PDB file of C-alpha atoms and ligand atoms in Angstrom:
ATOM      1  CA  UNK A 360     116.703-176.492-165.766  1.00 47.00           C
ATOM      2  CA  UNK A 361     117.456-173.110-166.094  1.00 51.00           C
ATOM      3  CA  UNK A 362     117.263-171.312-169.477  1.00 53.00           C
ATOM      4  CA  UNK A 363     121.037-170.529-170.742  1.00 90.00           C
ATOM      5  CA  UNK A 364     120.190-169.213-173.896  1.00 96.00           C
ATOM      6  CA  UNK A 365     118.152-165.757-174.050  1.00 97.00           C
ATOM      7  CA  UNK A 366     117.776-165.659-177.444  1.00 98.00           C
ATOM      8  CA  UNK A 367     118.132-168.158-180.304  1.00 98.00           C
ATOM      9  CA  UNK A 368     117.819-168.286-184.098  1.00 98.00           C
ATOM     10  CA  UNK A 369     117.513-171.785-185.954  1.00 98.00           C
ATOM     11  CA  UNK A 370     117.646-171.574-189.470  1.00 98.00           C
ATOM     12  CA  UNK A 371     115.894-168.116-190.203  1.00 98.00           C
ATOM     13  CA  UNK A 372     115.400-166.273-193.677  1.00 98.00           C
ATOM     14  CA  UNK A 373     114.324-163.372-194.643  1.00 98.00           C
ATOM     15  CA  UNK A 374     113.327-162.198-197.694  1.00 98.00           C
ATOM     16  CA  UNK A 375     112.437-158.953-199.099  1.00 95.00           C
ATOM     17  CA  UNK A 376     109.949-157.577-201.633  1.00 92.00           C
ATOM     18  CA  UNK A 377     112.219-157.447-205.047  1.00 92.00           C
ATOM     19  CA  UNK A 378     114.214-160.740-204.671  1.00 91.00           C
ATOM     20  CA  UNK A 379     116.245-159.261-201.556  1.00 96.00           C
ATOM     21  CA  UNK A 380     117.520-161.966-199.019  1.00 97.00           C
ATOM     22  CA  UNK A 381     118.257-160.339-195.793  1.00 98.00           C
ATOM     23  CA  UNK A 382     118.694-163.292-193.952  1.00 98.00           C
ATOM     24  CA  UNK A 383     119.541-166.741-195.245  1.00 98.00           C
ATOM     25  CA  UNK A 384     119.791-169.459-193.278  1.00 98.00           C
ATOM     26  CA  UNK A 385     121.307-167.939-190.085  1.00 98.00           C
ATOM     27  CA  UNK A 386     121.464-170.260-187.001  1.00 98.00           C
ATOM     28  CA  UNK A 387     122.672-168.758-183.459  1.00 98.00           C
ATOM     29  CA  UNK A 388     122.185-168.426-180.098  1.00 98.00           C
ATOM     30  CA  UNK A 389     123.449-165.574-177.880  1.00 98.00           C
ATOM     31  CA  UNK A 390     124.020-166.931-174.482  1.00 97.00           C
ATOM     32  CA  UNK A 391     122.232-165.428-170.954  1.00 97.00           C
ATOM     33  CA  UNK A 392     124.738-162.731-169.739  1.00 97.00           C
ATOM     34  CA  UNK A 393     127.105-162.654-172.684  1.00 98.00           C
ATOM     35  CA  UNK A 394     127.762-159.577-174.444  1.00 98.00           C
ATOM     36  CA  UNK A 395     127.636-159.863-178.246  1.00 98.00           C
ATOM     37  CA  UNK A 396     128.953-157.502-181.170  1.00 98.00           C
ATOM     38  CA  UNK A 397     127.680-158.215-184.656  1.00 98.00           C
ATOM     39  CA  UNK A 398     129.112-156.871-187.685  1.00 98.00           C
ATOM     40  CA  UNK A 399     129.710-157.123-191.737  1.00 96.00           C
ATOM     41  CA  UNK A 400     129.276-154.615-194.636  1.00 95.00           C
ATOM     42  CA  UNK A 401     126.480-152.345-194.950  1.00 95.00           C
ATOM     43  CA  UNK A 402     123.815-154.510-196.245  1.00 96.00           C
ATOM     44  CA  UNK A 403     125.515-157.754-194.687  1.00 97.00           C
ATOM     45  CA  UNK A 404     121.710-158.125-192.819  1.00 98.00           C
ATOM     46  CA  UNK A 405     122.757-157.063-189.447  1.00 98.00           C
ATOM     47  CA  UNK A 406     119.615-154.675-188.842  1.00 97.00           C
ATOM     48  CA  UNK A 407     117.216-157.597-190.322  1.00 98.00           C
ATOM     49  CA  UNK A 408     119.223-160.058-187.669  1.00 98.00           C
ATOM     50  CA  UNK A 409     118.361-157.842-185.080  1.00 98.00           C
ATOM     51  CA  UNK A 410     114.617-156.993-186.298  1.00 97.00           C
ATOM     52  CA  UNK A 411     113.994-160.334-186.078  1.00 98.00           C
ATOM     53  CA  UNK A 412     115.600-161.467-182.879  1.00 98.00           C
ATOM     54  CA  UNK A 413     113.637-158.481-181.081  1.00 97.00           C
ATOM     55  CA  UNK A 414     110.396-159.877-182.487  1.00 95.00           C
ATOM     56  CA  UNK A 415     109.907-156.698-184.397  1.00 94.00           C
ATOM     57  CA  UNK A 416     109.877-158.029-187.967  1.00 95.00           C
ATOM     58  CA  UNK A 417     108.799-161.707-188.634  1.00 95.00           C
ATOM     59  CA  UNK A 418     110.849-164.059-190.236  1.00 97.00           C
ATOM     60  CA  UNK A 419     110.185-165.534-193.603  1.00 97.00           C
ATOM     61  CA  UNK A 420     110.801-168.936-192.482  1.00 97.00           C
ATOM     62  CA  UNK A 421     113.025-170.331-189.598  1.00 98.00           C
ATOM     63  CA  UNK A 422     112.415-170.159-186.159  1.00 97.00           C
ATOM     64  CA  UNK A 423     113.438-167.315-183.353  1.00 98.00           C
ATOM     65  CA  UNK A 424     113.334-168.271-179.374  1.00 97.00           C
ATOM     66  CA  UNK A 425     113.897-165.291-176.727  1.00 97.00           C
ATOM     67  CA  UNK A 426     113.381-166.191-173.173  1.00 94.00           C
ATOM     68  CA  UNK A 427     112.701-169.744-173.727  1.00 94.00           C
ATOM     69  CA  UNK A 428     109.285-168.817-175.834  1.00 95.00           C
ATOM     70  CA  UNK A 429     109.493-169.346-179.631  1.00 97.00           C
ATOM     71  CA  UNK A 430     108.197-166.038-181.300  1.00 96.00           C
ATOM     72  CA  UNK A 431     106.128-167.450-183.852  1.00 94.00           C
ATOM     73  CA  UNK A 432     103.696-169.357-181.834  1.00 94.00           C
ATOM     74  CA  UNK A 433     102.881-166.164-180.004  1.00 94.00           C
ATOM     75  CA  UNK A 434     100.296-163.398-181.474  1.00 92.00           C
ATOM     76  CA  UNK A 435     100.381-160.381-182.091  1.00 93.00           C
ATOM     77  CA  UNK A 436      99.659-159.023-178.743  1.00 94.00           C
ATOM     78  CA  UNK A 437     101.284-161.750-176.873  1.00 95.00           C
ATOM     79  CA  UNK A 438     104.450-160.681-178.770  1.00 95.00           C
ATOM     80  CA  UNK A 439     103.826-156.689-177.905  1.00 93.00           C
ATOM     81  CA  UNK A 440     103.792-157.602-174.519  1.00 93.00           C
ATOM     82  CA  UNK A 441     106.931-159.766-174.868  1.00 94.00           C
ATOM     83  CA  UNK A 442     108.648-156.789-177.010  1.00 94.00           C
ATOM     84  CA  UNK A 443     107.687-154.492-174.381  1.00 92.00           C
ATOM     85  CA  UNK A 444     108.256-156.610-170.938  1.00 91.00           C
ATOM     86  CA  UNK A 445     111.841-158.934-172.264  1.00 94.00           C
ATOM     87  CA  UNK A 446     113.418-156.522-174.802  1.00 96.00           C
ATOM     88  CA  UNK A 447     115.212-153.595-175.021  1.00 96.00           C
ATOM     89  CA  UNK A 448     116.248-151.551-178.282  1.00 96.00           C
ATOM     90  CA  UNK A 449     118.270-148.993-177.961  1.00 96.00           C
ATOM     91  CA  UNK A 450     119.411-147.049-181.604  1.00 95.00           C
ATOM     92  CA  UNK A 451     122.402-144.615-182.906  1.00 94.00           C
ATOM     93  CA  UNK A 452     119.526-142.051-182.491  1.00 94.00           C
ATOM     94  CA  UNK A 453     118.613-142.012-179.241  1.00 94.00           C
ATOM     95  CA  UNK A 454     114.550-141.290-179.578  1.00 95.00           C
ATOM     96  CA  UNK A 455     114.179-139.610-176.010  1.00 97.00           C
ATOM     97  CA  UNK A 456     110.896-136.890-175.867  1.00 97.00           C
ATOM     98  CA  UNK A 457     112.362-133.806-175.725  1.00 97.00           C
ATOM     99  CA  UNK A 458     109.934-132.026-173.259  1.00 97.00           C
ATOM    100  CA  UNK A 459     109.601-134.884-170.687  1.00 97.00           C
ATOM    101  CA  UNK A 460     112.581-135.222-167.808  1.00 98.00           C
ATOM    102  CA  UNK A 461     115.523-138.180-168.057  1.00 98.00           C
ATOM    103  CA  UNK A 462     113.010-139.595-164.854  1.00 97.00           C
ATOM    104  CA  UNK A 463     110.115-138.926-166.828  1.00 96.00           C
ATOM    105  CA  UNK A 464     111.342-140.782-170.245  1.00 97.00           C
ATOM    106  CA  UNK A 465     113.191-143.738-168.260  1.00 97.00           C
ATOM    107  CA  UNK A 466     109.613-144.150-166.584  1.00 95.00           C
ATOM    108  CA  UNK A 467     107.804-144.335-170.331  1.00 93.00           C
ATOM    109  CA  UNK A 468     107.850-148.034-170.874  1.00 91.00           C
ATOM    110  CA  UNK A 469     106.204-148.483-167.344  1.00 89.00           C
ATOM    111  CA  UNK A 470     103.200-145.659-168.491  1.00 89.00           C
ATOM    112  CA  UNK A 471     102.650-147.185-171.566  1.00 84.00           C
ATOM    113  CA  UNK A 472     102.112-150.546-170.222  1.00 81.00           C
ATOM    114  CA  UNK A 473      99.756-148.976-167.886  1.00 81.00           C
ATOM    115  CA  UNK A 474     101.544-148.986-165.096  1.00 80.00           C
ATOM    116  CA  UNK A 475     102.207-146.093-162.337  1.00 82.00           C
ATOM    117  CA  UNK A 476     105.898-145.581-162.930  1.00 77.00           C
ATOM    118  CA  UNK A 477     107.751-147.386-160.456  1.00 86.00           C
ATOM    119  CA  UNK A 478     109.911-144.232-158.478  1.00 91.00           C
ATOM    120  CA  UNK A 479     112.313-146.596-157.150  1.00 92.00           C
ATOM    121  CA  UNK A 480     112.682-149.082-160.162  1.00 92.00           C
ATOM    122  CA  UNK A 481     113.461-145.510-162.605  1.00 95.00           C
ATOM    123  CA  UNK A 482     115.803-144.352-159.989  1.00 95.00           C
ATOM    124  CA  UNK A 483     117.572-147.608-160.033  1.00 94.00           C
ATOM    125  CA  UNK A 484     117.695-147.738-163.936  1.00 94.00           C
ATOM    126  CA  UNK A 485     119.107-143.922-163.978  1.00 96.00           C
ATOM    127  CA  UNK A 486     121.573-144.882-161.388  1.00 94.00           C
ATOM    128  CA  UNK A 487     122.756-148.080-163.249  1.00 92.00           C
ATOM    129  CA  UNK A 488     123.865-145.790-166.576  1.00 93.00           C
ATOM    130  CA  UNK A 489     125.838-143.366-163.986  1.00 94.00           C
ATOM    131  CA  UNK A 490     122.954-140.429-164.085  1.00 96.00           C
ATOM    132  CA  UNK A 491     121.206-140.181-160.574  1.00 95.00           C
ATOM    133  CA  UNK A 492     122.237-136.480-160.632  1.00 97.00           C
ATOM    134  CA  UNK A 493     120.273-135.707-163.892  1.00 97.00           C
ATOM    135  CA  UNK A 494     116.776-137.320-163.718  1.00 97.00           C
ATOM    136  CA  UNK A 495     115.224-133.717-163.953  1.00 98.00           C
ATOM    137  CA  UNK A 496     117.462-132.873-166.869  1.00 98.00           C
ATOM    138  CA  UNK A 497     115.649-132.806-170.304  1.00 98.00           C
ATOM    139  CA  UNK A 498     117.285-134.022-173.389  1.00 98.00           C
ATOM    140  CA  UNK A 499     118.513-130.744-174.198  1.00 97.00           C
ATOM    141  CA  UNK A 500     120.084-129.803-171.224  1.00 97.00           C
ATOM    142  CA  UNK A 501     122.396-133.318-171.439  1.00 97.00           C
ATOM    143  CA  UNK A 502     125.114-134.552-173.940  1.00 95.00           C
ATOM    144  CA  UNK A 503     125.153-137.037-176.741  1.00 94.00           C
ATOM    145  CA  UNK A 504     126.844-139.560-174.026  1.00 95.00           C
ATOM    146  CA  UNK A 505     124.259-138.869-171.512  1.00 96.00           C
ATOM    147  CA  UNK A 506     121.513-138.755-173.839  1.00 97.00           C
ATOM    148  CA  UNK A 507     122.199-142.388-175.196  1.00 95.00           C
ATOM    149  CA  UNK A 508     122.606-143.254-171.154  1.00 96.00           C
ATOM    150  CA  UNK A 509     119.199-142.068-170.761  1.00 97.00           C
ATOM    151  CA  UNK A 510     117.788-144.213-173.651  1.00 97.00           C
ATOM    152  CA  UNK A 511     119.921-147.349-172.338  1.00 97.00           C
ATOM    153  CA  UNK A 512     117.913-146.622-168.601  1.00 96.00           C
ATOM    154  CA  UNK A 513     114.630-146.294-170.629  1.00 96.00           C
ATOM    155  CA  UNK A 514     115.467-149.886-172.069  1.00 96.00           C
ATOM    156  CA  UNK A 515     116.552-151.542-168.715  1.00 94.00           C
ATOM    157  CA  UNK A 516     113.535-150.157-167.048  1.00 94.00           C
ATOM    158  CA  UNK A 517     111.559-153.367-167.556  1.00 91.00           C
ATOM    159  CA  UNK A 518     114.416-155.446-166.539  1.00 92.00           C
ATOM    160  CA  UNK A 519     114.354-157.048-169.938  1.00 95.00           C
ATOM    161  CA  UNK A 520     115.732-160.235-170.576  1.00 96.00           C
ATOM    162  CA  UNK A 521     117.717-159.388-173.422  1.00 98.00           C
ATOM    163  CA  UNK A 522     119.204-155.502-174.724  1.00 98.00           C
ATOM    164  CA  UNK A 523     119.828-155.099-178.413  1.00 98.00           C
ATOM    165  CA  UNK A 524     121.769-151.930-179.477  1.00 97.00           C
ATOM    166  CA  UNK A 525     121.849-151.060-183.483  1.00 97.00           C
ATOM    167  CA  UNK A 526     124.915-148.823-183.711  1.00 96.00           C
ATOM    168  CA  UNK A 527     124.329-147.598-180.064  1.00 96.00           C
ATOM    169  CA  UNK A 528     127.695-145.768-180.197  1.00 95.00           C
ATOM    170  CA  UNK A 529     127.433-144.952-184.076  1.00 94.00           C
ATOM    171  CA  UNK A 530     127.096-140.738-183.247  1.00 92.00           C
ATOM    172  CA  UNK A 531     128.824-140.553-180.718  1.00 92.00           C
ATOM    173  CA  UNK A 532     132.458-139.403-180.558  1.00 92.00           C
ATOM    174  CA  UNK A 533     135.503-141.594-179.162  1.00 92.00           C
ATOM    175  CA  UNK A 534     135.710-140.436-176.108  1.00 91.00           C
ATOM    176  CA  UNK A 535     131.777-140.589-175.003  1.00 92.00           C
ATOM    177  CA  UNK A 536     131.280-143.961-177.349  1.00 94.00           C
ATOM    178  CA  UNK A 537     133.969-145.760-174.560  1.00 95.00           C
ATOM    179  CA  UNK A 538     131.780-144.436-171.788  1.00 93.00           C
ATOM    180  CA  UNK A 539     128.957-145.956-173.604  1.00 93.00           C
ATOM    181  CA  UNK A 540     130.647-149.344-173.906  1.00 96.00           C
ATOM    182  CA  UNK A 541     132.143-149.184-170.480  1.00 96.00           C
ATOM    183  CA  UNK A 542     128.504-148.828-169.261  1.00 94.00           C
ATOM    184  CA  UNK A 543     127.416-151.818-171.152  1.00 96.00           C
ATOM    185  CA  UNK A 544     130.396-154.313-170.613  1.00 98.00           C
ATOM    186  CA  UNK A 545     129.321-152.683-166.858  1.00 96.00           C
ATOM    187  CA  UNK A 546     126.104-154.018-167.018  1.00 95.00           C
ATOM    188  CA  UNK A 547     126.862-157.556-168.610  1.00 97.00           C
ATOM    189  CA  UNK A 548     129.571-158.214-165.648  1.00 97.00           C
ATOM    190  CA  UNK A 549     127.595-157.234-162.615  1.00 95.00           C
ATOM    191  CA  UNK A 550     124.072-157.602-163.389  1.00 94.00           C
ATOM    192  CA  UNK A 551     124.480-160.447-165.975  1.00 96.00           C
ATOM    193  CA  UNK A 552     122.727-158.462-168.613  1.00 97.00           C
ATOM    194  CA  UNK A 553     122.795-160.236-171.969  1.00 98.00           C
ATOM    195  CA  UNK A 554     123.122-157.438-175.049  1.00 98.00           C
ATOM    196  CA  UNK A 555     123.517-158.171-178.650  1.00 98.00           C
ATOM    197  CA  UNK A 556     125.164-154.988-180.417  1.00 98.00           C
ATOM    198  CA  UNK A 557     125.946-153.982-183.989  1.00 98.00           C
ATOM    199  CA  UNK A 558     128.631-151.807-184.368  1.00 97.00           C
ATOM    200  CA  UNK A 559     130.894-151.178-187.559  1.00 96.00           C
ATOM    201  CA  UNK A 560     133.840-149.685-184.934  1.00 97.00           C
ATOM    202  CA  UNK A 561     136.513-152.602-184.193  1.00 97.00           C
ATOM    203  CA  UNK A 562     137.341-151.130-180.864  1.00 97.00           C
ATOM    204  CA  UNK A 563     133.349-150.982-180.178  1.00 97.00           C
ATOM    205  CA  UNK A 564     133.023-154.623-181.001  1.00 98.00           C
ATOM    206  CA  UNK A 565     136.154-155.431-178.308  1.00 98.00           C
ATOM    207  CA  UNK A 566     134.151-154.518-175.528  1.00 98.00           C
ATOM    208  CA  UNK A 567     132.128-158.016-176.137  1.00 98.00           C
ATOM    209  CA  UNK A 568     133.060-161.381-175.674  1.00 98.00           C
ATOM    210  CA  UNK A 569     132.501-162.501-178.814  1.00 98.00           C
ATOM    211  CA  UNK A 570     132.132-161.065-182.170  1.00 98.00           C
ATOM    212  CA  UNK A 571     129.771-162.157-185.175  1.00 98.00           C
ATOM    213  CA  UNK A 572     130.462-160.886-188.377  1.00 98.00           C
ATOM    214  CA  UNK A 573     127.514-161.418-191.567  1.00 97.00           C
ATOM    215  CA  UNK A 574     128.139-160.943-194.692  1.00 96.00           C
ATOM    216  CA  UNK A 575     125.684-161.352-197.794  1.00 96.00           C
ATOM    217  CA  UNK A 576     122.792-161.974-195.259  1.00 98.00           C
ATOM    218  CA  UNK A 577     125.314-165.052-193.532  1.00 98.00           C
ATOM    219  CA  UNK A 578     127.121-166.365-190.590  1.00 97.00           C
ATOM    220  CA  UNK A 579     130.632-165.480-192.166  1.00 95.00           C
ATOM    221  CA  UNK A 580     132.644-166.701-188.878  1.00 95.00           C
ATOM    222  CA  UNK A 581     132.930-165.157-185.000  1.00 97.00           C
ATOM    223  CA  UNK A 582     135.398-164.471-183.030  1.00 98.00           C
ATOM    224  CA  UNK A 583     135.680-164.739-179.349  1.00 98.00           C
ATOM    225  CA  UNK A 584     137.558-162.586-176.640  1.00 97.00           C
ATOM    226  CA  UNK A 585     138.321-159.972-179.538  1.00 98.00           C
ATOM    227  CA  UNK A 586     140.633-157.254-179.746  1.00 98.00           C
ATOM    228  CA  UNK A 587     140.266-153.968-181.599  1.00 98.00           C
ATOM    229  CA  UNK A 588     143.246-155.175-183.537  1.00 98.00           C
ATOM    230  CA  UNK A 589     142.142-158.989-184.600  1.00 97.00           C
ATOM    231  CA  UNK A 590     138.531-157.532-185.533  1.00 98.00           C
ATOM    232  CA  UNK A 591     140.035-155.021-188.036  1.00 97.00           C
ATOM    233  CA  UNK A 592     142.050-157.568-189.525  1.00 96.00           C
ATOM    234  CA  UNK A 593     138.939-159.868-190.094  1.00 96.00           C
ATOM    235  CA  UNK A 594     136.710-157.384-191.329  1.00 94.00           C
ATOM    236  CA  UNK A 595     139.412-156.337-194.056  1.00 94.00           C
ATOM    237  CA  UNK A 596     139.491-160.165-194.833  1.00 91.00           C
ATOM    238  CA  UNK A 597     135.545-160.611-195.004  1.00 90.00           C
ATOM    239  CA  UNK A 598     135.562-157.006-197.016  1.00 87.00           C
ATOM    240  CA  UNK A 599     138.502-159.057-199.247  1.00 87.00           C
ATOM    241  CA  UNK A 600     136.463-161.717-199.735  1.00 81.00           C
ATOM    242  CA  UNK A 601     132.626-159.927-201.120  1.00 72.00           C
TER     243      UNK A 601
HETATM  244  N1  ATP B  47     112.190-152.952-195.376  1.00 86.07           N
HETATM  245  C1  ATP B  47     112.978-153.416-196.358  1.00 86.07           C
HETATM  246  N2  ATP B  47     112.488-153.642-197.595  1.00 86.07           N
HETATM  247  C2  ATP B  47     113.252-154.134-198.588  1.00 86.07           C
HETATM  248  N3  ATP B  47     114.562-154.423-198.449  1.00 86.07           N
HETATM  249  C3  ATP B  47     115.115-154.202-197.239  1.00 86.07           C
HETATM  250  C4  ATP B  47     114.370-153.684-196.132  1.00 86.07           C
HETATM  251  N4  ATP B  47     115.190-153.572-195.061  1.00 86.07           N
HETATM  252  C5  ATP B  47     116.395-154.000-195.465  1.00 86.07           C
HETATM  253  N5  ATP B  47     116.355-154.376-196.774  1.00 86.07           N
HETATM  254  C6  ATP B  47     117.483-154.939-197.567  1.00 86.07           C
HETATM  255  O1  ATP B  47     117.981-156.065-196.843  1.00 86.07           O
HETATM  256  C7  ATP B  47     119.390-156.098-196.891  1.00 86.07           C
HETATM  257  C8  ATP B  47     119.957-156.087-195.471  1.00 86.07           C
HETATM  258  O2  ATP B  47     119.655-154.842-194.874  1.00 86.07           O
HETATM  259  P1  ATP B  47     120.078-154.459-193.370  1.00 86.07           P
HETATM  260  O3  ATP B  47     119.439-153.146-193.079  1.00 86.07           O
HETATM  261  O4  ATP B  47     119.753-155.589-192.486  1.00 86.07           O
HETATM  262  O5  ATP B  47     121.667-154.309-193.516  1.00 86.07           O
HETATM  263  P2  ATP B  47     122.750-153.798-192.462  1.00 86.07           P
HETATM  264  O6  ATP B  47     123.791-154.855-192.378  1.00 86.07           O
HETATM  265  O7  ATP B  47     122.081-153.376-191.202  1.00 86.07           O
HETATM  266  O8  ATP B  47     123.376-152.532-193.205  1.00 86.07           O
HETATM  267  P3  ATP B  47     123.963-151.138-192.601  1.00 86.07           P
HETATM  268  O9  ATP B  47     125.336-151.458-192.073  1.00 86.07           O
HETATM  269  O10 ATP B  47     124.032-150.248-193.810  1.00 86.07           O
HETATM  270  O11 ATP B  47     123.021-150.649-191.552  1.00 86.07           O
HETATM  271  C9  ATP B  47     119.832-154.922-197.758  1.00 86.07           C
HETATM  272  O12 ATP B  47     120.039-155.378-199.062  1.00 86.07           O
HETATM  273  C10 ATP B  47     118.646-153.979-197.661  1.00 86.07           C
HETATM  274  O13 ATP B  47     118.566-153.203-198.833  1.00 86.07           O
HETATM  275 MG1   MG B  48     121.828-151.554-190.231  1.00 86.07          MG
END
């Protein structure tokens, strides 16, 4: 039977030094191919939700399955190469190297695992985000838009089960954050690319198909098929209700 859920949290906490819960008790799964937004208040747990899913913080208890392989039975370097072959992380900063090419930083991942950068698989990834034309452009020489494009390629490269973005549009402006999300509801609709997103912008979040929102390091509620307009109203409610 095919595998429907990419990645799946049952009953995970997370605590902090100094009596800080981050996570308590969340249970989810993000289905293969959907496109998830996840939001709350600043210091709702949203990072920590996503640190954990991406296998790059451990969970204090609970359990956290991406691709069908439950994260805490793997070691440490059975979870790098995980990290590194199934996920992608993509952040409001977009973390390219500034002297190496858009080809050159797409084609990173691939080095780093040892690999001879695959010319037609980095090609493929800079063509998917819209920037064929560019590959010998360095950071510098492209915009914030095409910058965060660039990072996206970098974390497609390895044709990674799941994307997570955290704030992936957060400094951006309007105009180049919808180019951004038009990219990724883009990628979820013809390649079946499952991404799992925090965002704190309403009309952000209605590019998914369903929103999460956390607050106090818990499921609050979610809301599916959103609209810019519906998600404001329930993050004024959750805000109402802290
Ligand atoms: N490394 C850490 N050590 C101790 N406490 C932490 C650490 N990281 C996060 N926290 C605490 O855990 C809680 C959740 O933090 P988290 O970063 O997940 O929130 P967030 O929802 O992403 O907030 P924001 O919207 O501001 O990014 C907060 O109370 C935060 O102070
Ligand atoms: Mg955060």
């Amino acid at each position: 039977m095919k595998y429907t859920q990419a990645v799946e949290l049952d009953s995970v906490t997370k605590h902090y030094p100094h009596g800080v819960t981050a996570l308590d008790d969340v249970t989810i799964g993000f289905g293969a191919g959907t496109f998830t937004a996840v939001m709350g208040p600043s210091g709702s747990g949203k990072s920590t939700l996503l640190q954990c899913a991406a296998g790059l913080d451990r969970p204090s208890s609970g359990r956290v399955v991406v691709d069908g392989r439950d994260l805490a039975a793997l070691g440490e370097r059975k979870l790098t190469l995980l990290r590194r072959d199934r996920i992608g992380f993509v952040f409001q900063s977009f973390n390219l190297l500034p002297s190496l090419t858009a080809e050159q930083n797409v084609g990173l991942p691939l080095r780093l695992a040892g690999r001879r950068p695959d010319k037609e698989a980095v090609r493929q990834s800079l063509a998917a985000v819209g920037l064929a034309d560019r590959a010998h452009h360095r950071p510098a020489e492209l915009s914030g838009g095409q910058q965060q494009r660039v990072a996206i390629a970098r974390a497609l490269v390895t044709r990674p089960a799941v994307l997570f973005g955290d704030e992936p549009t957060g400094a951006l402006d309007a105009g180049t954050s919808r180019d951004v999300l038009r990219l990724l509801r883009t990628l979820v609709d013809k390649q079946a690319q499952t991404i799992i997103m925090v965002t704190h912008d309403p009309v952000a979040a209605s590019y998914a198909d369903r929103v999460v929102f956390l607050t106090d390091g818990r499921v609050y509620g979610e809301l599916p098929d959103p609209t810019a307009e519906l998600v404001a109203t329930r993050m004024l409610q959750l805000e109402a209700s802290c």
